[in-house]
C-alpha cells in the first residue's frame, strides 16, 4: 500500500512539472552527441562559501591523523594482546588531543635520554651508537637474557654499564637494521603533511583577509603545532616495534649484582639493574604510587617500559620544552577578540585561556624550583653567595651522594601539593575550551562561512 502511494506521488509530481513547462534536467535531443543549448561556456569559479560540515571535517580529520601518526610508543610486552596494544594507543591519542603538551613533555624526555646515551657510548669509544640506537634501547627494544634468572628489558644506561664491565658484547646492529624494524607509513605521513599545511594556510589566509576563524580551527591549530614539535623529538624513534632484540649474557645476574657492591644490595623494584637506572621519575612509578593508585605492568622484573617517564632535560633542551608548552597555551589567547554567541562565553574563553597560560608558567616555576632542590643548585647558589669557602666541600658531598646512588623520594610532598591545584584548574580550563569548540559552532559570523580568496595572493597587474 505504501509503495503504491509513493509511486503515485512521483507520477503526480512529474505530471505537474510537465504541465508547468518545467523539467528537472536539461532536455536532450535524440542525437546525444550534439551539445546541449544549456551548456556552460568558459571558466567557472569555485563557490565562495563553505558549510559547517567543512569546518568540522577539516579540523577533526586533521587532529585525528596528526595524533595517529605522531605516536611512537614503547615496545609492548611479548605476551600482550593486540586488544591491549590498540587500547593503549587510543588512550595516548586521546591524551594527545586533550593535553598535547603532556605527550610533548614525554617525547622531549625520551629525546634527551637518547642524546645522553649517544654521549656515553661515544665517550666509551662506540662511535656507531646513534640517536636511533638510544631511542630503541630506551623504548625496551633490547631484552637481556642472563645465564640464570628471568629475561628482562634493559635501557641504554643498563646496556652501557654491562658493556663497560665486559659482561656483554656491544650489539653489532646498524641504525639501518633498527629502522627496518620500524613500521613508518610514508603515505600516511604525506597525507598528514598535506592536512597540516592546509589547516595552517587556511588560518593564515583567513587572518590576512579578515575572515572569521572559528574556535575549532584555533584549537586544531594549537594541537597541530604541539604535534609538530612532538614529531621533531621522535624523528629518530622507530615506530610500532612489537618484538625486542634478545641479548644473551654469559654471566649470571647474581654475579653482576654481587660485583656491584652496596649499590645493588637493596631489592629491586623494576629490574635487577635498578642501581644503574630505575626508570624513575615517571607518572606511573612515582605519582601514581604516591597517590596510592595501582600501576601497570604488575610483573617484576618489569615486562615493558612505560611511556610516561618524566624528562630530565638540561640547558637548551629544557628551554625548548618550556617555550614549546608556552606556545601551545598562548595560541588559545589569540581568540581573545573572537566573536562568540554570548558575552559569558567570551569571558569564559578569556579566563580559561589565561588559566591555561598562567598555570603553565607557574608549573615551570614550581618544577624548576624542585629540580634545583633535587640537584643541589639552591644549596650551591647559597654558599656561592654567602660562604664560598665551603662551596668545594658541598660539591664533593653532592658528587659522593650521586656516586652512591642515594635516591630521593619523588615526588616531594610540597612539590605535589603545589602542582595539584594547578592541575585541577588547568583541567577545568581545558575542559571548557574543548566544550566551547563545539558549542561555538551554533552561532557564527557570516564571514566564518566564506572561503579564502586565494587568487588575491597571486601577483597581478
Coordinates of C-alpha atoms in Angstrom, one line a residue:
X1 CA 0.0 0.0 0.0
X2 CA 2.8 2.4 0.9
X3 CA 4.7 1.6 -2.2
X4 CA 1.7 2.3 -4.4
X5 CA 1.2 5.7 -2.7
X6 CA 4.9 6.5 -3.2
X7 CA 4.7 5.7 -6.9
X8 CA 1.5 7.8 -7.2
X9 CA 3.2 10.8 -5.6
X10 CA 6.1 10.5 -8.1
X11 CA 3.7 10.4 -11.1
X12 CA 1.7 13.4 -9.8
X13 CA 4.9 15.4 -9.2
X14 CA 6.3 14.6 -12.7
X15 CA 3.0 15.4 -14.3
X16 CA 2.8 18.7 -12.5
X17 CA 6.3 19.7 -13.6
X18 CA 5.5 18.7 -17.2
X19 CA 2.2 20.7 -17.1
X20 CA 4.1 23.8 -15.8
X21 CA 6.5 23.5 -18.7
X22 CA 9.5 22.8 -16.3
X23 CA 11.9 19.9 -16.4
X24 CA 14.2 18.9 -13.6
X25 CA 17.1 18.2 -16.1
X26 CA 18.1 19.9 -19.3
X27 CA 16.3 18.3 -22.3
X28 CA 18.5 16.4 -24.7
X29 CA 17.8 15.8 -28.4
X30 CA 17.6 12.3 -29.9
X31 CA 21.2 12.7 -31.1
X32 CA 23.0 12.8 -27.8
X33 CA 26.3 13.7 -29.5
X34 CA 25.2 17.2 -30.1
X35 CA 25.9 19.9 -27.4
X36 CA 23.0 21.0 -25.3
X37 CA 22.0 24.7 -25.7
X38 CA 22.2 24.9 -21.8
X39 CA 25.9 24.1 -21.7
X40 CA 28.0 26.5 -19.6
X41 CA 30.9 28.0 -21.6
X42 CA 34.2 29.2 -20.1
X43 CA 35.8 29.0 -16.6
X44 CA 33.6 28.6 -13.6
X45 CA 34.9 29.9 -10.2
X46 CA 34.6 27.8 -7.1
X47 CA 31.8 28.7 -4.7
X48 CA 32.9 31.3 -2.2
X49 CA 31.2 29.7 0.7
X50 CA 31.8 26.7 3.0
X51 CA 29.4 24.8 5.3
X52 CA 29.6 23.7 9.0
X53 CA 30.5 20.2 7.9
X54 CA 33.5 21.5 6.0
X55 CA 34.8 23.2 9.2
X56 CA 34.2 20.2 11.4
X57 CA 35.6 17.6 8.9
X58 CA 38.8 19.6 8.2
X59 CA 39.6 20.2 11.9
X60 CA 38.6 16.7 13.3
X61 CA 40.3 14.8 10.5
X62 CA 43.5 16.8 10.8
X63 CA 43.5 16.3 14.6
X64 CA 42.9 12.6 14.2
X65 CA 45.6 11.9 11.6
X66 CA 48.1 14.0 13.4
X67 CA 47.7 12.3 16.7
X68 CA 47.6 8.9 15.0
X69 CA 50.8 9.3 13.0
X70 CA 52.8 11.1 15.7
X71 CA 52.7 8.4 18.4
X72 CA 55.8 6.3 18.8
X73 CA 55.0 4.2 21.8
X74 CA 57.4 1.9 23.5
X75 CA 57.7 -1.9 22.8
X76 CA 54.9 -3.8 24.4
X77 CA 55.2 -7.0 26.5
X78 CA 55.8 -10.1 24.5
X79 CA 52.6 -11.8 25.7
X80 CA 50.5 -8.7 25.3
X81 CA 47.3 -9.0 23.2
X82 CA 46.5 -6.8 20.2
X83 CA 43.5 -5.5 22.0
X84 CA 45.6 -4.1 24.9
X85 CA 48.0 -2.6 22.4
X86 CA 45.2 -0.9 20.5
X87 CA 43.6 0.4 23.7
X88 CA 46.9 1.9 24.9
X89 CA 47.3 3.6 21.5
X90 CA 43.8 5.0 21.7
X91 CA 44.5 6.3 25.3
X92 CA 47.6 8.1 24.1
X93 CA 45.7 9.5 21.1
X94 CA 43.1 10.9 23.5
X95 CA 45.8 12.4 25.7
X96 CA 47.4 14.0 22.6
X97 CA 44.1 15.7 21.9
X98 CA 43.1 16.7 25.4
X99 CA 46.7 17.7 26.6
X100 CA 49.1 17.5 23.7
X101 CA 51.8 19.3 25.8
X102 CA 52.0 16.3 28.1
X103 CA 52.8 14.0 25.2
X104 CA 55.4 16.6 24.0
X105 CA 56.9 16.6 27.5
X106 CA 57.3 12.8 27.5
X107 CA 58.7 12.8 23.9
X108 CA 61.3 15.5 24.8
X109 CA 62.3 13.5 27.8
X110 CA 63.0 10.4 25.6
X111 CA 64.8 12.6 23.1
X112 CA 67.0 14.0 26.0
X113 CA 67.8 10.5 27.3
X114 CA 68.7 9.2 23.8
X115 CA 71.1 12.1 23.3
X116 CA 72.7 11.4 26.7
X117 CA 73.2 7.7 25.6
X118 CA 75.0 8.9 22.5
X119 CA 77.3 11.0 24.6
X120 CA 78.0 8.0 27.0
X121 CA 78.7 5.5 24.2
X122 CA 80.8 7.9 22.2
X123 CA 82.9 8.5 25.3
X124 CA 83.4 4.8 25.6
X125 CA 84.6 4.6 22.0
X126 CA 81.5 3.2 20.3
X127 CA 81.1 5.9 17.6
X128 CA 78.5 3.9 15.7
X129 CA 75.9 4.4 18.5
X130 CA 73.3 6.8 17.3
X131 CA 70.2 8.5 18.4
X132 CA 68.2 5.7 16.8
X133 CA 70.1 3.2 19.0
X134 CA 69.4 5.3 22.1
X135 CA 65.7 5.5 21.3
X136 CA 65.5 1.8 20.5
X137 CA 67.2 0.8 23.8
X138 CA 65.1 3.1 26.0
X139 CA 61.8 2.0 24.4
X140 CA 62.5 -1.6 25.6
X141 CA 64.0 -2.8 22.3
X142 CA 66.7 -4.9 24.0
X143 CA 65.8 -8.0 26.0
X144 CA 68.6 -9.2 28.3
X145 CA 68.8 -13.0 28.7
X146 CA 71.2 -13.7 31.6
X147 CA 72.7 -17.1 32.2
X148 CA 70.4 -17.6 35.2
X149 CA 67.1 -16.0 36.1
X150 CA 64.4 -14.4 34.0
X151 CA 64.9 -12.2 30.9
X152 CA 64.1 -8.5 31.3
X153 CA 64.2 -5.3 29.3
X154 CA 67.3 -3.0 29.6
X155 CA 67.7 0.7 28.9
X156 CA 70.7 2.4 27.2
X157 CA 72.3 3.0 30.6
X158 CA 71.9 -0.6 31.6
X159 CA 73.5 -1.7 28.3
X160 CA 76.4 0.8 28.7
X161 CA 77.0 -0.5 32.2
X162 CA 77.2 -4.1 31.1
X163 CA 79.4 -3.4 28.1
X164 CA 81.8 -1.3 30.1
X165 CA 82.3 -4.1 32.6
X166 CA 82.7 -6.8 30.0
X167 CA 79.5 -8.6 30.9
X168 CA 78.1 -8.2 27.4
X169 CA 79.4 -7.6 23.9
X170 CA 78.5 -4.4 22.1
X171 CA 75.4 -5.3 19.9
X172 CA 76.6 -5.0 16.3
X173 CA 73.3 -3.7 15.0
X174 CA 73.4 -0.8 12.5
X175 CA 70.9 2.0 12.6
X176 CA 69.6 0.9 9.2
X177 CA 68.7 -2.5 10.7
X178 CA 66.9 -0.8 13.6
X179 CA 65.0 1.4 11.2
X180 CA 64.0 -1.7 9.2
X181 CA 62.0 -2.8 12.3
X182 CA 60.1 0.5 12.3
X183 CA 56.7 0.5 10.6
X184 CA 56.7 4.0 9.2
X185 CA 53.9 4.6 6.7
X186 CA 55.0 7.1 4.1
X187 CA 51.6 7.5 2.5
X188 CA 50.1 8.4 5.9
X189 CA 52.9 10.8 6.6
X190 CA 52.3 12.6 3.2
X191 CA 48.5 12.9 3.9
X192 CA 49.3 14.2 7.4
X193 CA 51.7 16.8 6.0
X194 CA 49.1 17.9 3.4
X195 CA 46.3 18.2 6.1
X196 CA 48.6 20.2 8.4
X197 CA 49.7 22.5 5.6
X198 CA 46.1 23.0 4.5
X199 CA 44.9 23.9 8.0
X200 CA 47.8 26.3 8.7
X201 CA 47.4 28.0 5.3
X202 CA 43.6 28.3 5.9
X203 CA 44.1 30.0 9.3
X204 CA 46.8 32.4 7.9
X205 CA 44.8 33.2 4.8
X206 CA 41.7 33.9 6.8
X207 CA 43.6 36.1 9.2
X208 CA 45.1 38.1 6.4
X209 CA 41.8 38.7 4.6
X210 CA 39.9 39.5 7.8
X211 CA 37.7 36.4 7.7
X212 CA 36.3 34.8 10.9
X213 CA 38.4 32.0 12.3
X214 CA 36.4 29.6 14.4
X215 CA 37.5 28.4 17.9
X216 CA 37.6 24.8 16.5
X217 CA 40.1 25.9 13.9
X218 CA 42.2 27.7 16.5
X219 CA 42.2 24.7 18.9
X220 CA 43.1 22.4 16.0
X221 CA 46.0 24.7 15.1
X222 CA 47.3 24.6 18.7
X223 CA 47.2 20.8 18.7
X224 CA 48.9 20.7 15.3
X225 CA 51.7 23.0 16.4
X226 CA 52.3 20.8 19.5
X227 CA 52.2 17.7 17.4
X228 CA 54.8 19.0 15.0
X229 CA 57.2 19.7 17.9
X230 CA 56.5 16.2 19.3
X231 CA 57.3 14.6 15.9
X232 CA 60.6 16.5 15.9
X233 CA 61.5 15.0 19.2
X234 CA 60.5 11.5 17.9
X235 CA 62.1 11.9 14.5
X236 CA 64.7 9.2 15.1
X237 CA 62.5 6.9 17.2
X238 CA 61.3 3.6 15.5
X239 CA 57.6 3.3 15.2
X240 CA 55.4 0.4 16.3
X241 CA 58.1 -2.1 17.1
X242 CA 56.5 -5.2 18.5
X243 CA 59.3 -7.6 19.4
X244 CA 62.6 -6.8 21.2
X245 CA 66.1 -8.0 20.2
X246 CA 67.5 -10.6 22.6
X247 CA 71.0 -10.1 24.0
X248 CA 72.4 -13.3 25.6
X249 CA 74.7 -12.7 28.6
X250 CA 77.2 -15.5 29.5
X251 CA 77.2 -14.4 33.2
X252 CA 74.6 -14.9 35.8
X253 CA 72.8 -11.8 37.0
X254 CA 73.7 -12.7 40.6
X255 CA 77.4 -12.2 39.7
X256 CA 76.6 -8.7 38.3
X257 CA 74.8 -7.8 41.5
X258 CA 77.5 -9.1 43.8
X259 CA 80.3 -7.3 42.0
X260 CA 78.3 -4.1 42.0
X261 CA 78.7 -4.0 45.8
X262 CA 76.4 -2.0 48.2
X263 CA 74.8 -0.1 45.3
X264 CA 72.9 -3.3 44.3
X265 CA 72.3 -4.6 47.8
X266 CA 68.7 -3.4 48.1
X267 CA 65.8 -5.4 46.5
X268 CA 65.0 -4.1 43.0
X269 CA 61.6 -2.5 42.2
X270 CA 61.6 -2.5 38.4
X271 CA 64.6 -4.6 37.1
X272 CA 67.7 -6.2 38.8
X273 CA 69.7 -3.3 37.4
X274 CA 67.8 -0.6 39.3
X275 CA 71.0 0.6 40.8
X276 CA 72.1 1.8 37.3
X277 CA 68.7 3.1 36.1
X278 CA 65.5 2.7 38.0
X279 CA 63.2 4.1 35.2
X280 CA 62.3 7.0 37.5
X281 CA 60.8 9.5 37.8
X282 CA 57.7 8.7 35.9
X283 CA 53.9 9.2 36.3
X284 CA 53.2 5.5 36.8
X285 CA 56.1 4.6 39.1
X286 CA 56.2 7.8 41.2
X287 CA 53.0 9.9 41.1
X288 CA 50.5 7.0 40.9
X289 CA 52.4 5.2 43.7
X290 CA 52.4 8.4 45.8
X291 CA 48.6 8.7 45.3
X292 CA 48.2 5.0 46.3
X293 CA 47.0 4.1 42.8
X294 CA 47.8 0.8 41.1
X295 CA 50.3 0.9 38.4
X296 CA 51.0 -1.5 35.4
X297 CA 52.6 -3.7 34.5
X298 CA 52.4 -5.7 37.7
X299 CA 55.1 -8.3 36.9
X300 CA 58.6 -7.9 38.1
X301 CA 61.1 -7.7 36.5
X302 CA 59.1 -5.2 34.5
X303 CA 57.9 -6.6 31.2
X304 CA 57.7 -3.3 29.3
X305 CA 58.8 0.3 29.8
X306 CA 56.1 2.8 30.4
X307 CA 55.7 5.8 28.0
X308 CA 55.3 8.3 30.9
X309 CA 58.8 8.8 32.1
X310 CA 59.4 12.5 33.1
X311 CA 62.1 14.3 31.3
X312 CA 65.5 15.1 32.9
X313 CA 66.5 17.9 30.4
X314 CA 69.4 20.2 30.7
X315 CA 70.3 23.5 29.0
X316 CA 68.7 24.3 25.7
X317 CA 66.6 21.1 25.8
X318 CA 64.7 22.4 28.9
X319 CA 64.4 25.9 27.3
X320 CA 63.0 24.3 24.2
X321 CA 60.3 22.4 26.1
X322 CA 59.4 25.4 28.2
X323 CA 58.8 27.7 25.2
X324 CA 57.0 24.9 23.3
X325 CA 54.4 24.4 26.1
X326 CA 54.0 28.1 26.5
X327 CA 53.5 28.5 22.7
X328 CA 50.7 25.9 22.8
X329 CA 48.9 27.7 25.7
X330 CA 49.5 31.1 24.0
X331 CA 47.7 30.1 20.8
X332 CA 44.4 30.0 22.7
X333 CA 44.9 33.6 23.8
X334 CA 44.8 34.5 20.1
X335 CA 41.0 34.0 20.4
X336 CA 40.8 36.9 22.9
X337 CA 38.8 39.1 20.5
X338 CA 36.9 36.4 18.6
X339 CA 33.2 36.7 18.2
X340 CA 31.2 34.4 20.5
X341 CA 27.5 33.6 20.6
X342 CA 27.1 35.2 24.0
X343 CA 29.1 37.5 26.3
X344 CA 29.6 35.0 29.1
X345 CA 31.2 32.5 26.6
X346 CA 33.6 35.3 25.5
X347 CA 34.5 35.9 29.2
X348 CA 34.9 32.2 30.0
X349 CA 37.2 31.7 26.9
X350 CA 39.4 34.6 28.0
X351 CA 39.5 33.3 31.6
X352 CA 40.2 29.7 30.6
X353 CA 42.9 30.8 28.1
X354 CA 44.6 32.9 30.8
X355 CA 44.4 30.0 33.3
X356 CA 46.0 27.7 30.6
X357 CA 48.9 30.1 30.0
X358 CA 49.3 31.2 33.7
X359 CA 49.2 27.6 35.0
X360 CA 51.9 26.6 32.5
X361 CA 54.1 29.5 33.7
X362 CA 53.5 28.6 37.4
X363 CA 54.2 24.9 36.7
X364 CA 57.6 25.7 35.2
X365 CA 58.4 27.9 38.3
X366 CA 57.4 25.1 40.7
X367 CA 59.2 22.4 38.6
X368 CA 62.4 24.5 38.2
X369 CA 62.4 25.2 42.0
X370 CA 62.0 21.5 42.9
X371 CA 64.5 20.4 40.2
X372 CA 67.1 22.8 41.6
X373 CA 66.4 21.5 45.0
X374 CA 66.9 17.8 43.9
X375 CA 70.1 18.7 42.1
X376 CA 71.5 20.8 44.9
X377 CA 71.6 24.0 42.9
X378 CA 69.9 26.1 45.6
X379 CA 72.5 24.9 48.1
X380 CA 75.4 25.7 45.8
X381 CA 73.9 29.1 45.0
X382 CA 73.5 29.9 48.7
X383 CA 77.2 29.0 49.5
X384 CA 78.4 30.8 46.4
X385 CA 76.8 34.0 47.6
X386 CA 77.4 33.8 51.4
X387 CA 80.2 31.3 52.1
X388 CA 82.3 30.5 49.0
X389 CA 84.9 28.7 51.1
X390 CA 82.5 25.8 51.8
X391 CA 81.4 25.5 48.1
X392 CA 84.1 22.9 47.3
X393 CA 83.0 20.7 50.2
X394 CA 79.4 20.9 49.3
X395 CA 80.2 19.9 45.7
X396 CA 82.2 16.9 46.9
X397 CA 79.4 15.8 49.1
X398 CA 76.9 16.1 46.2
X399 CA 79.1 14.0 43.9
X400 CA 79.7 11.4 46.6
X401 CA 76.0 11.1 47.1
X402 CA 75.5 10.8 43.4
X403 CA 78.1 8.0 43.2
X404 CA 76.5 6.1 46.0
X405 CA 73.2 6.2 44.0
X406 CA 71.4 7.7 47.0
X407 CA 67.8 8.0 45.8
X408 CA 65.4 10.9 46.7
X409 CA 61.8 10.3 47.3
X410 CA 59.8 11.6 44.4
X411 CA 57.6 13.5 44.1
X412 CA 58.4 15.7 47.1
X413 CA 55.3 16.4 49.2
X414 CA 55.4 20.2 48.8
X415 CA 56.1 19.7 45.1
X416 CA 53.0 17.5 44.6
X417 CA 50.6 19.7 46.7
X418 CA 51.8 22.9 45.0
X419 CA 51.3 21.4 41.5
X420 CA 48.0 19.7 42.4
X421 CA 45.8 22.8 42.4
X422 CA 47.4 23.9 39.2
X423 CA 46.5 20.6 37.6
X424 CA 42.8 20.9 38.8
X425 CA 42.3 24.4 37.5
X426 CA 44.2 23.5 34.3
X427 CA 41.8 20.6 33.7
X428 CA 38.7 22.7 34.3
X429 CA 40.0 25.4 31.9
X430 CA 41.0 22.9 29.2
X431 CA 37.6 21.2 29.6
X432 CA 35.7 24.4 28.9
X433 CA 37.9 25.2 25.9
X434 CA 37.1 21.8 24.4
X435 CA 33.4 22.2 25.1
X436 CA 33.3 25.8 23.6
X437 CA 34.9 24.5 20.4
X438 CA 31.7 22.6 19.6
X439 CA 29.2 25.0 21.3
X440 CA 30.5 28.0 19.4
X441 CA 29.5 26.4 16.0
X442 CA 25.8 27.0 16.8
X443 CA 26.2 30.7 16.0
X444 CA 29.0 32.2 13.9
X445 CA 29.6 35.4 12.0
X446 CA 28.7 35.3 8.2
X447 CA 32.4 35.6 7.2
X448 CA 33.2 32.3 9.0
X449 CA 31.5 30.6 6.1
X450 CA 33.4 32.5 3.4
X451 CA 36.3 30.8 1.7
X452 CA 39.7 32.4 1.4
X453 CA 40.1 34.2 -2.0
X454 CA 43.5 32.6 -2.9
X455 CA 43.6 34.5 -6.2
X456 CA 44.2 37.7 -4.2
X457 CA 47.6 36.3 -3.1
X458 CA 48.7 35.9 -6.7
X459 CA 50.6 39.0 -8.0
X460 CA 48.8 40.6 -10.9
X461 CA 48.6 43.8 -12.8

